[in-house]
């Protein structure tokens, strides 16, 4: 389990970057506290486009499918907001 978890953190570092930095910080922003409070729910919410009726469909996907999508959308958002 821990090897698998380590590989996920390494392969999807851009997704977990904020989480690792938050663990080191003594003070958390409202956004960090929100993400910590809801954790995986936020990922499921994003993948289902906020449609609770699609949550079960999202939960049937593999972790790799989900993380690839989240990493892609995060990088895409960064590039679009950069310029």
PDB file of N, CA and C in Angstrom:
ATOM      1  N   UNK A   1       0.824  -1.211   0.000  1.00  0.00           N
ATOM      2  CA  UNK A   1       0.000   0.000   0.000  1.00  0.00           C
ATOM      3  C   UNK A   1       0.857   1.259   0.000  1.00  0.00           C
ATOM      4  N   UNK A   2       1.867   1.285   0.868  1.00  0.00           N
ATOM      5  CA  UNK A   2       2.680   2.492   0.985  1.00  0.00           C
ATOM      6  C   UNK A   2       3.523   2.735  -0.263  1.00  0.00           C
ATOM      7  N   UNK A   3       3.966   1.666  -0.916  1.00  0.00           N
ATOM      8  CA  UNK A   3       4.687   1.828  -2.184  1.00  0.00           C
ATOM      9  C   UNK A   3       3.773   2.428  -3.235  1.00  0.00           C
ATOM     10  N   UNK A   4       2.550   1.934  -3.299  1.00  0.00           N
ATOM     11  CA  UNK A   4       1.566   2.444  -4.248  1.00  0.00           C
ATOM     12  C   UNK A   4       1.286   3.919  -3.974  1.00  0.00           C
ATOM     13  N   UNK A   5       1.095   4.248  -2.700  1.00  0.00           N
ATOM     14  CA  UNK A   5       0.829   5.635  -2.306  1.00  0.00           C
ATOM     15  C   UNK A   5       2.010   6.528  -2.683  1.00  0.00           C
ATOM     16  N   UNK A   6       3.214   6.076  -2.436  1.00  0.00           N
ATOM     17  CA  UNK A   6       4.403   6.855  -2.784  1.00  0.00           C
ATOM     18  C   UNK A   6       4.494   7.096  -4.283  1.00  0.00           C
ATOM     19  N   UNK A   7       4.186   6.069  -5.082  1.00  0.00           N
ATOM     20  CA  UNK A   7       4.199   6.225  -6.531  1.00  0.00           C
ATOM     21  C   UNK A   7       3.153   7.248  -6.982  1.00  0.00           C
ATOM     22  N   UNK A   8       1.974   7.206  -6.373  1.00  0.00           N
ATOM     23  CA  UNK A   8       0.932   8.179  -6.725  1.00  0.00           C
ATOM     24  C   UNK A   8       1.400   9.594  -6.429  1.00  0.00           C
ATOM     25  N   UNK A   9       1.978   9.795  -5.240  1.00  0.00           N
ATOM     26  CA  UNK A   9       2.461  11.119  -4.873  1.00  0.00           C
ATOM     27  C   UNK A   9       3.562  11.582  -5.819  1.00  0.00           C
ATOM     28  N   UNK A  10       4.434  10.671  -6.236  1.00  0.00           N
ATOM     29  CA  UNK A  10       5.526  11.021  -7.141  1.00  0.00           C
ATOM     30  C   UNK A  10       4.996  11.296  -8.543  1.00  0.00           C
ATOM     31  N   UNK A  11       4.154  10.424  -9.068  1.00  0.00           N
ATOM     32  CA  UNK A  11       3.653  10.559 -10.428  1.00  0.00           C
ATOM     33  C   UNK A  11       2.701  11.736 -10.604  1.00  0.00           C
ATOM     34  N   UNK A  12       2.015  12.107  -9.541  1.00  0.00           N
ATOM     35  CA  UNK A  12       1.046  13.205  -9.618  1.00  0.00           C
ATOM     36  C   UNK A  12       1.414  14.303  -8.622  1.00  0.00           C
ATOM     37  N   UNK A  13       2.691  14.656  -8.604  1.00  0.00           N
ATOM     38  CA  UNK A  13       3.197  15.653  -7.656  1.00  0.00           C
ATOM     39  C   UNK A  13       2.465  16.985  -7.784  1.00  0.00           C
ATOM     40  N   UNK A  14       2.071  17.343  -9.007  1.00  0.00           N
ATOM     41  CA  UNK A  14       1.394  18.629  -9.191  1.00  0.00           C
ATOM     42  C   UNK A  14       0.045  18.673  -8.489  1.00  0.00           C
ATOM     43  N   UNK A  15      -0.581  17.536  -8.323  1.00  0.00           N
ATOM     44  CA  UNK A  15      -1.859  17.484  -7.615  1.00  0.00           C
ATOM     45  C   UNK A  15      -1.643  17.607  -6.111  1.00  0.00           C
ATOM     46  N   UNK A  16      -0.612  16.933  -5.613  1.00  0.00           N
ATOM     47  CA  UNK A  16      -0.389  16.876  -4.176  1.00  0.00           C
ATOM     48  C   UNK A  16       0.540  17.951  -3.650  1.00  0.00           C
ATOM     49  N   UNK A  17       1.091  18.774  -4.516  1.00  0.00           N
ATOM     50  CA  UNK A  17       2.049  19.795  -4.106  1.00  0.00           C
ATOM     51  C   UNK A  17       1.496  20.673  -2.985  1.00  0.00           C
ATOM     52  N   UNK A  18       0.292  21.175  -3.159  1.00  0.00           N
ATOM     53  CA  UNK A  18      -0.317  22.036  -2.144  1.00  0.00           C
ATOM     54  C   UNK A  18      -0.517  21.311  -0.833  1.00  0.00           C
ATOM     55  N   UNK A  19      -0.861  20.023  -0.899  1.00  0.00           N
ATOM     56  CA  UNK A  19      -1.083  19.244   0.318  1.00  0.00           C
ATOM     57  C   UNK A  19       0.200  19.103   1.114  1.00  0.00           C
ATOM     58  N   UNK A  20       1.308  18.829   0.437  1.00  0.00           N
ATOM     59  CA  UNK A  20       2.575  18.660   1.123  1.00  0.00           C
ATOM     60  C   UNK A  20       3.045  19.971   1.720  1.00  0.00           C
ATOM     61  N   UNK A  21       2.860  21.083   1.011  1.00  0.00           N
ATOM     62  CA  UNK A  21       3.244  22.381   1.536  1.00  0.00           C
ATOM     63  C   UNK A  21       2.382  22.764   2.723  1.00  0.00           C
ATOM     64  N   UNK A  22       1.111  22.419   2.680  1.00  0.00           N
ATOM     65  CA  UNK A  22       0.198  22.730   3.764  1.00  0.00           C
ATOM     66  C   UNK A  22       0.623  22.032   5.053  1.00  0.00           C
ATOM     67  N   UNK A  23       1.093  20.790   4.936  1.00  0.00           N
ATOM     68  CA  UNK A  23       1.516  20.054   6.114  1.00  0.00           C
ATOM     69  C   UNK A  23       2.661  20.753   6.821  1.00  0.00           C
ATOM     70  N   UNK A  24       3.491  21.488   6.075  1.00  0.00           N
ATOM     71  CA  UNK A  24       4.643  22.173   6.657  1.00  0.00           C
ATOM     72  C   UNK A  24       4.267  23.529   7.237  1.00  0.00           C
ATOM     73  N   UNK A  25       3.206  24.126   6.738  1.00  0.00           N
ATOM     74  CA  UNK A  25       2.826  25.474   7.146  1.00  0.00           C
ATOM     75  C   UNK A  25       2.106  25.462   8.487  1.00  0.00           C
ATOM     76  N   UNK A  26       2.421  26.450   9.308  1.00  0.00           N
ATOM     77  CA  UNK A  26       1.770  26.571  10.607  1.00  0.00           C
ATOM     78  C   UNK A  26       0.412  27.253  10.458  1.00  0.00           C
ATOM     79  N   UNK A  27       0.292  28.128   9.473  1.00  0.00           N
ATOM     80  CA  UNK A  27      -0.947  28.856   9.232  1.00  0.00           C
ATOM     81  C   UNK A  27      -1.545  28.399   7.907  1.00  0.00           C
ATOM     82  N   UNK A  28      -2.845  28.153   7.904  1.00  0.00           N
ATOM     83  CA  UNK A  28      -3.523  27.691   6.692  1.00  0.00           C
ATOM     84  C   UNK A  28      -4.494  28.746   6.206  1.00  0.00           C
ATOM     85  N   UNK A  29      -4.543  28.903   4.894  1.00  0.00           N
ATOM     86  CA  UNK A  29      -5.504  29.838   4.305  1.00  0.00           C
ATOM     87  C   UNK A  29      -6.889  29.201   4.353  1.00  0.00           C
ATOM     88  N   UNK A  30      -7.903  29.994   4.075  1.00  0.00           N
ATOM     89  CA  UNK A  30      -9.272  29.471   4.021  1.00  0.00           C
ATOM     90  C   UNK A  30      -9.387  28.384   2.960  1.00  0.00           C
ATOM     91  N   UNK A  31      -8.717  28.601   1.827  1.00  0.00           N
ATOM     92  CA  UNK A  31      -8.751  27.613   0.742  1.00  0.00           C
ATOM     93  C   UNK A  31      -8.117  26.288   1.182  1.00  0.00           C
ATOM     94  N   UNK A  32      -6.997  26.360   1.883  1.00  0.00           N
ATOM     95  CA  UNK A  32      -6.322  25.148   2.368  1.00  0.00           C
ATOM     96  C   UNK A  32      -7.176  24.409   3.394  1.00  0.00           C
ATOM     97  N   UNK A  33      -7.822  25.157   4.269  1.00  0.00           N
ATOM     98  CA  UNK A  33      -8.701  24.537   5.264  1.00  0.00           C
ATOM     99  C   UNK A  33      -9.905  23.879   4.593  1.00  0.00           C
ATOM    100  N   UNK A  34     -10.447  24.530   3.567  1.00  0.00           N
ATOM    101  CA  UNK A  34     -11.570  23.971   2.814  1.00  0.00           C
ATOM    102  C   UNK A  34     -11.159  22.662   2.150  1.00  0.00           C
ATOM    103  N   UNK A  35     -10.004  22.658   1.474  1.00  0.00           N
ATOM    104  CA  UNK A  35      -9.518  21.452   0.803  1.00  0.00           C
ATOM    105  C   UNK A  35      -9.246  20.332   1.807  1.00  0.00           C
ATOM    106  N   UNK A  36      -8.704  20.684   2.951  1.00  0.00           N
ATOM    107  CA  UNK A  36      -8.423  19.679   3.980  1.00  0.00           C
ATOM    108  C   UNK A  36      -9.722  19.096   4.543  1.00  0.00           C
ATOM    109  N   UNK A  37     -10.714  19.944   4.722  1.00  0.00           N
ATOM    110  CA  UNK A  37     -11.989  19.507   5.284  1.00  0.00           C
ATOM    111  C   UNK A  37     -12.707  18.519   4.368  1.00  0.00           C
ATOM    112  N   UNK A  38     -12.705  18.798   3.062  1.00  0.00           N
ATOM    113  CA  UNK A  38     -13.472  17.978   2.127  1.00  0.00           C
ATOM    114  C   UNK A  38     -12.643  16.948   1.372  1.00  0.00           C
ATOM    115  N   UNK A  39     -11.340  17.089   1.363  1.00  0.00           N
ATOM    116  CA  UNK A  39     -10.441  16.090   0.787  1.00  0.00           C
ATOM    117  C   UNK A  39     -10.876  15.536  -0.550  1.00  0.00           C
ATOM    118  N   UNK A  40     -11.078  14.219  -0.594  1.00  0.00           N
ATOM    119  CA  UNK A  40     -11.408  13.516  -1.831  1.00  0.00           C
ATOM    120  C   UNK A  40     -12.763  13.915  -2.392  1.00  0.00           C
ATOM    121  N   UNK A  41     -13.644  14.426  -1.564  1.00  0.00           N
ATOM    122  CA  UNK A  41     -14.962  14.849  -2.049  1.00  0.00           C
ATOM    123  C   UNK A  41     -14.806  15.897  -3.148  1.00  0.00           C
ATOM    124  N   UNK A  42     -13.853  16.800  -2.976  1.00  0.00           N
ATOM    125  CA  UNK A  42     -13.611  17.838  -3.975  1.00  0.00           C
ATOM    126  C   UNK A  42     -13.175  17.279  -5.308  1.00  0.00           C
ATOM    127  N   UNK A  43     -12.364  16.232  -5.282  1.00  0.00           N
ATOM    128  CA  UNK A  43     -11.921  15.589  -6.523  1.00  0.00           C
ATOM    129  C   UNK A  43     -13.108  14.925  -7.212  1.00  0.00           C
ATOM    130  N   UNK A  44     -13.903  14.216  -6.448  1.00  0.00           N
ATOM    131  CA  UNK A  44     -15.086  13.559  -7.009  1.00  0.00           C
ATOM    132  C   UNK A  44     -16.050  14.610  -7.567  1.00  0.00           C
ATOM    133  N   UNK A  45     -16.244  15.686  -6.830  1.00  0.00           N
ATOM    134  CA  UNK A  45     -17.114  16.783  -7.259  1.00  0.00           C
ATOM    135  C   UNK A  45     -16.636  17.353  -8.591  1.00  0.00           C
ATOM    136  N   UNK A  46     -15.328  17.581  -8.705  1.00  0.00           N
ATOM    137  CA  UNK A  46     -14.751  18.128  -9.937  1.00  0.00           C
ATOM    138  C   UNK A  46     -14.958  17.173 -11.103  1.00  0.00           C
ATOM    139  N   UNK A  47     -14.671  15.899 -10.894  1.00  0.00           N
ATOM    140  CA  UNK A  47     -14.791  14.914 -11.970  1.00  0.00           C
ATOM    141  C   UNK A  47     -16.239  14.723 -12.416  1.00  0.00           C
ATOM    142  N   UNK A  48     -17.174  14.940 -11.521  1.00  0.00           N
ATOM    143  CA  UNK A  48     -18.597  14.793 -11.847  1.00  0.00           C
ATOM    144  C   UNK A  48     -19.228  16.114 -12.283  1.00  0.00           C
ATOM    145  N   UNK A  49     -18.401  17.145 -12.431  1.00  0.00           N
ATOM    146  CA  UNK A  49     -18.906  18.482 -12.787  1.00  0.00           C
ATOM    147  C   UNK A  49     -19.975  18.962 -11.818  1.00  0.00           C
ATOM    148  N   UNK A  50     -19.837  18.599 -10.568  1.00  0.00           N
ATOM    149  CA  UNK A  50     -20.777  19.056  -9.553  1.00  0.00           C
ATOM    150  C   UNK A  50     -22.129  18.361  -9.566  1.00  0.00           C
ATOM    151  N   UNK A  51     -22.284  17.371 -10.421  1.00  0.00           N
ATOM    152  CA  UNK A  51     -23.557  16.649 -10.544  1.00  0.00           C
ATOM    153  C   UNK A  51     -23.528  15.414  -9.648  1.00  0.00           C
ATOM    154  N   UNK A  52     -24.219  15.470  -8.538  1.00  0.00           N
ATOM    155  CA  UNK A  52     -24.211  14.374  -7.571  1.00  0.00           C
ATOM    156  C   UNK A  52     -24.707  13.058  -8.184  1.00  0.00           C
ATOM    157  N   UNK A  53     -25.513  13.140  -9.208  1.00  0.00           N
ATOM    158  CA  UNK A  53     -26.019  11.932  -9.869  1.00  0.00           C
ATOM    159  C   UNK A  53     -24.924  11.201 -10.651  1.00  0.00           C
ATOM    160  N   UNK A  54     -23.785  11.878 -10.884  1.00  0.00           N
ATOM    161  CA  UNK A  54     -22.665  11.268 -11.599  1.00  0.00           C
ATOM    162  C   UNK A  54     -21.559  10.761 -10.662  1.00  0.00           C
ATOM    163  N   UNK A  55     -21.729  10.944  -9.357  1.00  0.00           N
ATOM    164  CA  UNK A  55     -20.698  10.533  -8.401  1.00  0.00           C
ATOM    165  C   UNK A  55     -20.397   9.034  -8.501  1.00  0.00           C
ATOM    166  N   UNK A  56     -21.422   8.207  -8.611  1.00  0.00           N
ATOM    167  CA  UNK A  56     -21.206   6.763  -8.702  1.00  0.00           C
ATOM    168  C   UNK A  56     -20.401   6.401  -9.945  1.00  0.00           C
ATOM    169  N   UNK A  57     -20.651   7.081 -11.038  1.00  0.00           N
ATOM    170  CA  UNK A  57     -19.897   6.836 -12.269  1.00  0.00           C
ATOM    171  C   UNK A  57     -18.422   7.181 -12.065  1.00  0.00           C
ATOM    172  N   UNK A  58     -18.156   8.299 -11.422  1.00  0.00           N
ATOM    173  CA  UNK A  58     -16.784   8.708 -11.136  1.00  0.00           C
ATOM    174  C   UNK A  58     -16.100   7.677 -10.236  1.00  0.00           C
ATOM    175  N   UNK A  59     -16.816   7.195  -9.244  1.00  0.00           N
ATOM    176  CA  UNK A  59     -16.222   6.249  -8.298  1.00  0.00           C
ATOM    177  C   UNK A  59     -15.891   4.901  -8.933  1.00  0.00           C
ATOM    178  N   UNK A  60     -16.428   4.634 -10.111  1.00  0.00           N
ATOM    179  CA  UNK A  60     -16.109   3.394 -10.824  1.00  0.00           C
ATOM    180  C   UNK A  60     -14.822   3.522 -11.643  1.00  0.00           C
ATOM    181  N   UNK A  61     -14.303   4.739 -11.810  1.00  0.00           N
ATOM    182  CA  UNK A  61     -13.074   4.966 -12.574  1.00  0.00           C
ATOM    183  C   UNK A  61     -11.854   4.560 -11.752  1.00  0.00           C
ATOM    184  N   UNK A  62     -10.764   4.255 -12.443  1.00  0.00           N
ATOM    185  CA  UNK A  62      -9.525   3.922 -11.735  1.00  0.00           C
ATOM    186  C   UNK A  62      -8.890   5.202 -11.185  1.00  0.00           C
ATOM    187  N   UNK A  63      -8.047   5.041 -10.201  1.00  0.00           N
ATOM    188  CA  UNK A  63      -7.343   6.183  -9.610  1.00  0.00           C
ATOM    189  C   UNK A  63      -6.493   6.865 -10.674  1.00  0.00           C
ATOM    190  N   UNK A  64      -5.828   6.081 -11.520  1.00  0.00           N
ATOM    191  CA  UNK A  64      -4.991   6.663 -12.568  1.00  0.00           C
ATOM    192  C   UNK A  64      -5.803   7.514 -13.542  1.00  0.00           C
ATOM    193  N   UNK A  65      -6.974   7.042 -13.941  1.00  0.00           N
ATOM    194  CA  UNK A  65      -7.827   7.831 -14.829  1.00  0.00           C
ATOM    195  C   UNK A  65      -8.189   9.168 -14.181  1.00  0.00           C
ATOM    196  N   UNK A  66      -8.560   9.106 -12.927  1.00  0.00           N
ATOM    197  CA  UNK A  66      -8.965  10.314 -12.206  1.00  0.00           C
ATOM    198  C   UNK A  66      -7.800  11.281 -12.050  1.00  0.00           C
ATOM    199  N   UNK A  67      -6.649  10.766 -11.612  1.00  0.00           N
ATOM    200  CA  UNK A  67      -5.499  11.637 -11.386  1.00  0.00           C
ATOM    201  C   UNK A  67      -4.969  12.222 -12.686  1.00  0.00           C
ATOM    202  N   UNK A  68      -4.985  11.451 -13.765  1.00  0.00           N
ATOM    203  CA  UNK A  68      -4.556  11.995 -15.054  1.00  0.00           C
ATOM    204  C   UNK A  68      -5.443  13.162 -15.456  1.00  0.00           C
ATOM    205  N   UNK A  69      -6.743  13.010 -15.285  1.00  0.00           N
ATOM    206  CA  UNK A  69      -7.681  14.074 -15.633  1.00  0.00           C
ATOM    207  C   UNK A  69      -7.467  15.303 -14.755  1.00  0.00           C
ATOM    208  N   UNK A  70      -7.342  15.100 -13.445  1.00  0.00           N
ATOM    209  CA  UNK A  70      -7.162  16.227 -12.524  1.00  0.00           C
ATOM    210  C   UNK A  70      -5.840  16.936 -12.806  1.00  0.00           C
ATOM    211  N   UNK A  71      -4.769  16.187 -13.036  1.00  0.00           N
ATOM    212  CA  UNK A  71      -3.469  16.793 -13.343  1.00  0.00           C
ATOM    213  C   UNK A  71      -3.548  17.594 -14.637  1.00  0.00           C
ATOM    214  N   UNK A  72      -4.196  17.022 -15.653  1.00  0.00           N
ATOM    215  CA  UNK A  72      -4.347  17.713 -16.933  1.00  0.00           C
ATOM    216  C   UNK A  72      -5.125  19.024 -16.770  1.00  0.00           C
ATOM    217  N   UNK A  73      -6.257  18.969 -16.095  1.00  0.00           N
ATOM    218  CA  UNK A  73      -7.078  20.178 -15.957  1.00  0.00           C
ATOM    219  C   UNK A  73      -6.374  21.230 -15.108  1.00  0.00           C
ATOM    220  N   UNK A  74      -5.608  20.796 -14.122  1.00  0.00           N
ATOM    221  CA  UNK A  74      -4.863  21.745 -13.294  1.00  0.00           C
ATOM    222  C   UNK A  74      -3.786  22.435 -14.124  1.00  0.00           C
ATOM    223  N   UNK A  75      -3.039  21.660 -14.913  1.00  0.00           N
ATOM    224  CA  UNK A  75      -2.000  22.246 -15.773  1.00  0.00           C
ATOM    225  C   UNK A  75      -2.620  23.136 -16.849  1.00  0.00           C
ATOM    226  N   UNK A  76      -3.720  22.699 -17.429  1.00  0.00           N
ATOM    227  CA  UNK A  76      -4.406  23.491 -18.451  1.00  0.00           C
ATOM    228  C   UNK A  76      -4.877  24.826 -17.877  1.00  0.00           C
ATOM    229  N   UNK A  77      -5.441  24.794 -16.703  1.00  0.00           N
ATOM    230  CA  UNK A  77      -5.908  26.011 -16.054  1.00  0.00           C
ATOM    231  C   UNK A  77      -4.748  26.971 -15.788  1.00  0.00           C
ATOM    232  N   UNK A  78      -3.623  26.418 -15.352  1.00  0.00           N
ATOM    233  CA  UNK A  78      -2.431  27.232 -15.092  1.00  0.00           C
ATOM    234  C   UNK A  78      -1.974  27.922 -16.367  1.00  0.00           C
ATOM    235  N   UNK A  79      -1.898  27.174 -17.471  1.00  0.00           N
ATOM    236  CA  UNK A  79      -1.444  27.735 -18.742  1.00  0.00           C
ATOM    237  C   UNK A  79      -2.420  28.782 -19.251  1.00  0.00           C
ATOM    238  N   UNK A  80      -3.707  28.530 -19.139  1.00  0.00           N
ATOM    239  CA  UNK A  80      -4.703  29.485 -19.620  1.00  0.00           C
ATOM    240  C   UNK A  80      -4.704  30.776 -18.793  1.00  0.00           C
ATOM    241  N   UNK A  81      -4.440  30.665 -17.506  1.00  0.00           N
ATOM    242  CA  UNK A  81      -4.439  31.849 -16.642  1.00  0.00           C
ATOM    243  C   UNK A  81      -3.097  32.584 -16.634  1.00  0.00           C
ATOM    244  N   UNK A  82      -2.097  31.954 -17.180  1.00  0.00           N
ATOM    245  CA  UNK A  82      -0.744  32.525 -17.198  1.00  0.00           C
ATOM    246  C   UNK A  82      -0.646  33.750 -18.081  1.00  0.00           C
ATOM    247  N   UNK A  83      -1.283  33.714 -19.221  1.00  0.00           N
ATOM    248  CA  UNK A  83      -1.142  34.801 -20.188  1.00  0.00           C
ATOM    249  C   UNK A  83      -2.273  35.701 -20.148  1.00  0.00           C
TER     250      UNK A  83
END
